[in-house]
Coordinates of C-alpha atoms in Angstrom, one line a residue:
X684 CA 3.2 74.3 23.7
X685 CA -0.4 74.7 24.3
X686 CA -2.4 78.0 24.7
X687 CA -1.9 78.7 28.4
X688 CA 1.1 76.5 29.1
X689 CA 4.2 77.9 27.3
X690 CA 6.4 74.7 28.2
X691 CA 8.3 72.3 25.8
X692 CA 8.2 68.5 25.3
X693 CA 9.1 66.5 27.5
X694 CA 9.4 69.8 30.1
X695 CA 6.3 68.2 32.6
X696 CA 6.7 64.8 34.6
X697 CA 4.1 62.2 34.0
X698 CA 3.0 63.0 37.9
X699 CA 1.6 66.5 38.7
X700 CA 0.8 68.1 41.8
X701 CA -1.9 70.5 41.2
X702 CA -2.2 73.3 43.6
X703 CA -5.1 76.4 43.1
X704 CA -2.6 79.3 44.3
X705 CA 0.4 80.0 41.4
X706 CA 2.5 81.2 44.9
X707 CA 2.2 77.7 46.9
X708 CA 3.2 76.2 43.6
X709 CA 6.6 78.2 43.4
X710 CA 6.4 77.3 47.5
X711 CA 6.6 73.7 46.7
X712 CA 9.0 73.4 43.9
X713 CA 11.3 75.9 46.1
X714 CA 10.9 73.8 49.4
X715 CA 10.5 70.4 48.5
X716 CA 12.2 69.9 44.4
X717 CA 15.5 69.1 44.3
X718 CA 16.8 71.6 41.3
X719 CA 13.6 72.9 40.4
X720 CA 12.9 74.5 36.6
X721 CA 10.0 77.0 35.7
X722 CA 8.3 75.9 32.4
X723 CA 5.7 78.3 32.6
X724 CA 4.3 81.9 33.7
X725 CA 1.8 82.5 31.2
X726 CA -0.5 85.0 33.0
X727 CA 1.4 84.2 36.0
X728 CA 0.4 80.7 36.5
X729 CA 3.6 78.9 37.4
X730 CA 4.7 75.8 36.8
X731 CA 7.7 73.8 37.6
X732 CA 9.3 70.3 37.2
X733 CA 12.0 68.9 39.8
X734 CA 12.6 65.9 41.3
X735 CA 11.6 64.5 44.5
X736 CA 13.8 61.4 46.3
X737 CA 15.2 61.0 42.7
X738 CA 12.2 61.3 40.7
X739 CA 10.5 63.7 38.1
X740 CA 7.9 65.6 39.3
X741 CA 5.8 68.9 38.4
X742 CA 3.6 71.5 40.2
X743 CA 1.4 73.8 38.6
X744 CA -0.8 76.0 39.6
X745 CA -4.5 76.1 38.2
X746 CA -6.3 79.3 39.8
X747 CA -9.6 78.9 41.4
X748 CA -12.5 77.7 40.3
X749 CA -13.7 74.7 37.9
X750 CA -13.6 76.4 34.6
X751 CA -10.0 77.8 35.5
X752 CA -8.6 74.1 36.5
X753 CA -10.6 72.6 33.3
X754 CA -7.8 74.7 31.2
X755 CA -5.3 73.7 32.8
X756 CA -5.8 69.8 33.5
X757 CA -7.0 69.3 29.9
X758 CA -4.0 71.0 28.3
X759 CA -2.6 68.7 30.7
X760 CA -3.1 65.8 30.0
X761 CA -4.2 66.3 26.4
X762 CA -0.9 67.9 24.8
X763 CA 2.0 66.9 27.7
X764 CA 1.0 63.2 28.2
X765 CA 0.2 63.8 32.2
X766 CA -0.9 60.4 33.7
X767 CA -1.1 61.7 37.2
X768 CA -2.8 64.8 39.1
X769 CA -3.0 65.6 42.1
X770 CA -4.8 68.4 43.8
X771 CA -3.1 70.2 46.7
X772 CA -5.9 72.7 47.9
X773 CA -7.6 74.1 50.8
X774 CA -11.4 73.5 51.8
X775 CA -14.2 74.2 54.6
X776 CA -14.9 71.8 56.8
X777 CA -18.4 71.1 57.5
X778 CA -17.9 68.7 59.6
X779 CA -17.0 68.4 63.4
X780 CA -14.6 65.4 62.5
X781 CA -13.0 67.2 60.2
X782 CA -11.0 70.5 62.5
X783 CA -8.8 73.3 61.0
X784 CA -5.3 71.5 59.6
X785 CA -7.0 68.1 58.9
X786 CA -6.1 66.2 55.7
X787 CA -9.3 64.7 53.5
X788 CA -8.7 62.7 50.5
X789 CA -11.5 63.5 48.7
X790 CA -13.0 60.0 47.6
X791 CA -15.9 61.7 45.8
X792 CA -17.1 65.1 44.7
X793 CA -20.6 66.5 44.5
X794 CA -21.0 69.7 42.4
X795 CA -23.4 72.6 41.5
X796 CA -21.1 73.3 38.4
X797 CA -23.1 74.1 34.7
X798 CA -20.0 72.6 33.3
X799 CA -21.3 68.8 34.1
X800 CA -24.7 70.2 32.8
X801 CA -23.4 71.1 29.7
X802 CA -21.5 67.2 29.4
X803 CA -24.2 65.7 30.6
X804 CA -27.7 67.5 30.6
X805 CA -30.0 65.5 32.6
X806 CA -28.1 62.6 33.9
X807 CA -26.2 62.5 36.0
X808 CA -22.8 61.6 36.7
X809 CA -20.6 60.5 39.8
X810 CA -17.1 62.3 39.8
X811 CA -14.7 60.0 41.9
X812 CA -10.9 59.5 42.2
X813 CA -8.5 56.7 40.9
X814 CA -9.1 54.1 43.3
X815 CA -5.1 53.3 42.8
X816 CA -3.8 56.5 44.0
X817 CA -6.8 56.9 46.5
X818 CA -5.2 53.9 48.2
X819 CA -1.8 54.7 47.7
X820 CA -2.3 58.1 49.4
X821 CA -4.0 56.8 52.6
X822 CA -1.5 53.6 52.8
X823 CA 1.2 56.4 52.7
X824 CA -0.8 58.7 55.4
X825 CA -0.7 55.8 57.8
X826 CA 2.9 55.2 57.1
X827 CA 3.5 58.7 58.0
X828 CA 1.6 58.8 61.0
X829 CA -1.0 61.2 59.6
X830 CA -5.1 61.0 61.0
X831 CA -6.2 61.5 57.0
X832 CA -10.3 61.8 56.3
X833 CA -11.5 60.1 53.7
X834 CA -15.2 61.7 52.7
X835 CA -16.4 63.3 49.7
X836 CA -16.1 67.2 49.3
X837 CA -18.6 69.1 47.4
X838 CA -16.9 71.3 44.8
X839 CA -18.9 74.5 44.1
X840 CA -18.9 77.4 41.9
X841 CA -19.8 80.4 44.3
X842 CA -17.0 81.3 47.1
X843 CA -19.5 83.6 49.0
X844 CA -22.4 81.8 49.4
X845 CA -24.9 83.5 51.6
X846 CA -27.5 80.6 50.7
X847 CA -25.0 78.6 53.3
X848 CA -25.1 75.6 50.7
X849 CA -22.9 73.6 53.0
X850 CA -25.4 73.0 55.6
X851 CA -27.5 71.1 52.4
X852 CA -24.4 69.0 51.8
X853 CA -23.6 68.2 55.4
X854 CA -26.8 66.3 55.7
X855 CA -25.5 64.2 53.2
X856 CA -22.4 63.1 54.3
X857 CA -20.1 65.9 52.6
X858 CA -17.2 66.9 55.4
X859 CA -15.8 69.4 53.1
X860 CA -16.3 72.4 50.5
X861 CA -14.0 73.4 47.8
X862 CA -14.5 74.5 43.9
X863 CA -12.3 72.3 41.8
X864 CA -12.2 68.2 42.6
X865 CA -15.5 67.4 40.6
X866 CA -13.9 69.0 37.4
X867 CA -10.4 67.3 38.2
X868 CA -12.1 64.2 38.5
X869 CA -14.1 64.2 35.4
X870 CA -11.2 65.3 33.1
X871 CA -9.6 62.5 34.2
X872 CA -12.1 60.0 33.4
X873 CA -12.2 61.6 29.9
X874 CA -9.0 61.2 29.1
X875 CA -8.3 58.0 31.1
X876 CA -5.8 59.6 33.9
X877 CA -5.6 59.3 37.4
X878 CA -6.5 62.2 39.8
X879 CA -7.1 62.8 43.5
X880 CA -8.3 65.6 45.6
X881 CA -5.9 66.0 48.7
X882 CA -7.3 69.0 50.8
X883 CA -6.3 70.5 54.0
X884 CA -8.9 72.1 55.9
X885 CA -7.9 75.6 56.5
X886 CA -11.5 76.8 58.0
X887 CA -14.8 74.9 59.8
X888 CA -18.0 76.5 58.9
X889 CA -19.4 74.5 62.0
X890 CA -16.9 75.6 64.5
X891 CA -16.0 79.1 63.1
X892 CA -12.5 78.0 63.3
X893 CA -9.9 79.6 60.5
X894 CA -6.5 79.8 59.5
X895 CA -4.4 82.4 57.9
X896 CA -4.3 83.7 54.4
X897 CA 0.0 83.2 55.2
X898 CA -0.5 79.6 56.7
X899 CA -3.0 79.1 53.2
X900 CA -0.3 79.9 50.9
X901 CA 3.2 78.5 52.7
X902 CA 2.5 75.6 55.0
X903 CA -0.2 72.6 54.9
X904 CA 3.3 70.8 54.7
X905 CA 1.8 67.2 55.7
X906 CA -0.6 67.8 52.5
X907 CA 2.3 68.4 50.4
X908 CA 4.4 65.6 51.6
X909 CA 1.8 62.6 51.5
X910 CA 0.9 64.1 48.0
X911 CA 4.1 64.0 46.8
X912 CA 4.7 60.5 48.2
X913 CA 1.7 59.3 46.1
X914 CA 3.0 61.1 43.5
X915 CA 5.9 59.4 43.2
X916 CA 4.7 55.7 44.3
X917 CA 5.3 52.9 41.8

């Protein structure tokens, strides 16, 4: 056990799918594992292991933010031998290319976070995905029929931003705002693992457009589907 993940060895697949919200990763192990088993609700972030078309897999949530998700992908992959993460999560879109319900797989991350500051000081350093489950992911998008994004996202540490930040990061090519690929990515690097950001756009800063807090936390289904896929891809 580690100190916010109560499970046993051997409990957690080599391939986990790493949502923000605890309840959309109960959503996914109940909807889409075949005989799903919680190994953890320390401070009531859930996680669970189950297979999908025959193989092991595990969710688990990682609250919001970069510091939260550092926790829980280090322990991760540090003390249960995780070789595979995958972020399920929500993002703005700050791009017109990119409307409500799109799918971005996030092939870079910019960030504002102190926590690359405090790794890095004054260089600086280029969070990006695993190239192998980057391509994987969109091979499987087009196999699936899905019009999937690939851009970079900007992962930031303020949710309310009245400075509007994202009109900065639009100029340089970002389509999309979230708060925890950057951190994902660099753990990942660190400890020689492969991650990937796989967002659904559930608002557009540039077209006002939204979705629903329900539709945030219980469907995005294609999301969940193509990230399982890669998940689960040889």
């Amino acid at each position: 056990m580690s100190t916010h993940i109560n499970a046993p060895e051997g409990a957690i697949a080599e391939a986990v799918l790493l949502p923000g919200d605890p309840l959309r990763a109960k959503f996914i192990a109940e909807n889409f594992l075949e005989n799903p088993v919680c190994y953890n609700d320390v401070r009531g972030m859930y996680g669970f292991t189950g297979t999908y078309k025959g193989k092991k897999v595990s969710v688990q949530g990682t609250g919001m933010g970069q510091p939260s998700l550092s926790i829980y992908v280090q322990e991760l992959f540090q003390f249960y031998n995780v070789q595979k993460a995958i972020r399920v999560g929500t993002a703005g879109g700050v791009s017109e290319n990119v409307p409500c319900r799109s799918v971005v797989l996030a092939n870079g991350a910019c960030t504002d976070s102190s926590l690359q500051t405090q790794r890095f000081g004054f260089n600086h350093y280029a969070p990006v995905p695993s190239f192998e489950l980057l391509r994987t992911a969109y091979e499987k998008a087009k196999e699936m029929q899905l019009d999937v994004k690939v851009g970079q996202c900007f992962s930031g540490d303020r949710f309310y931003d009245e400075n509007e930040t994202w009109k900065f990061w639009k100029k340089y090519g970002v389509v999309c705002v979230e708060m925890e690929a950057a951190e994902l990515y660099t753990l990942a690097a660190e400890f020689n693992r492969k991650a990937l950001a796989v967002l659904t756009i559930s608002n557009n800063f540039v077209s006002g457009e939204e979705t629903t807090a329900q539709e945030r936390q219980t469907t995005f289904t294609n999301m969940i589907k193509l990230a399982l896929e890669t998940a689960i891809a040889e």
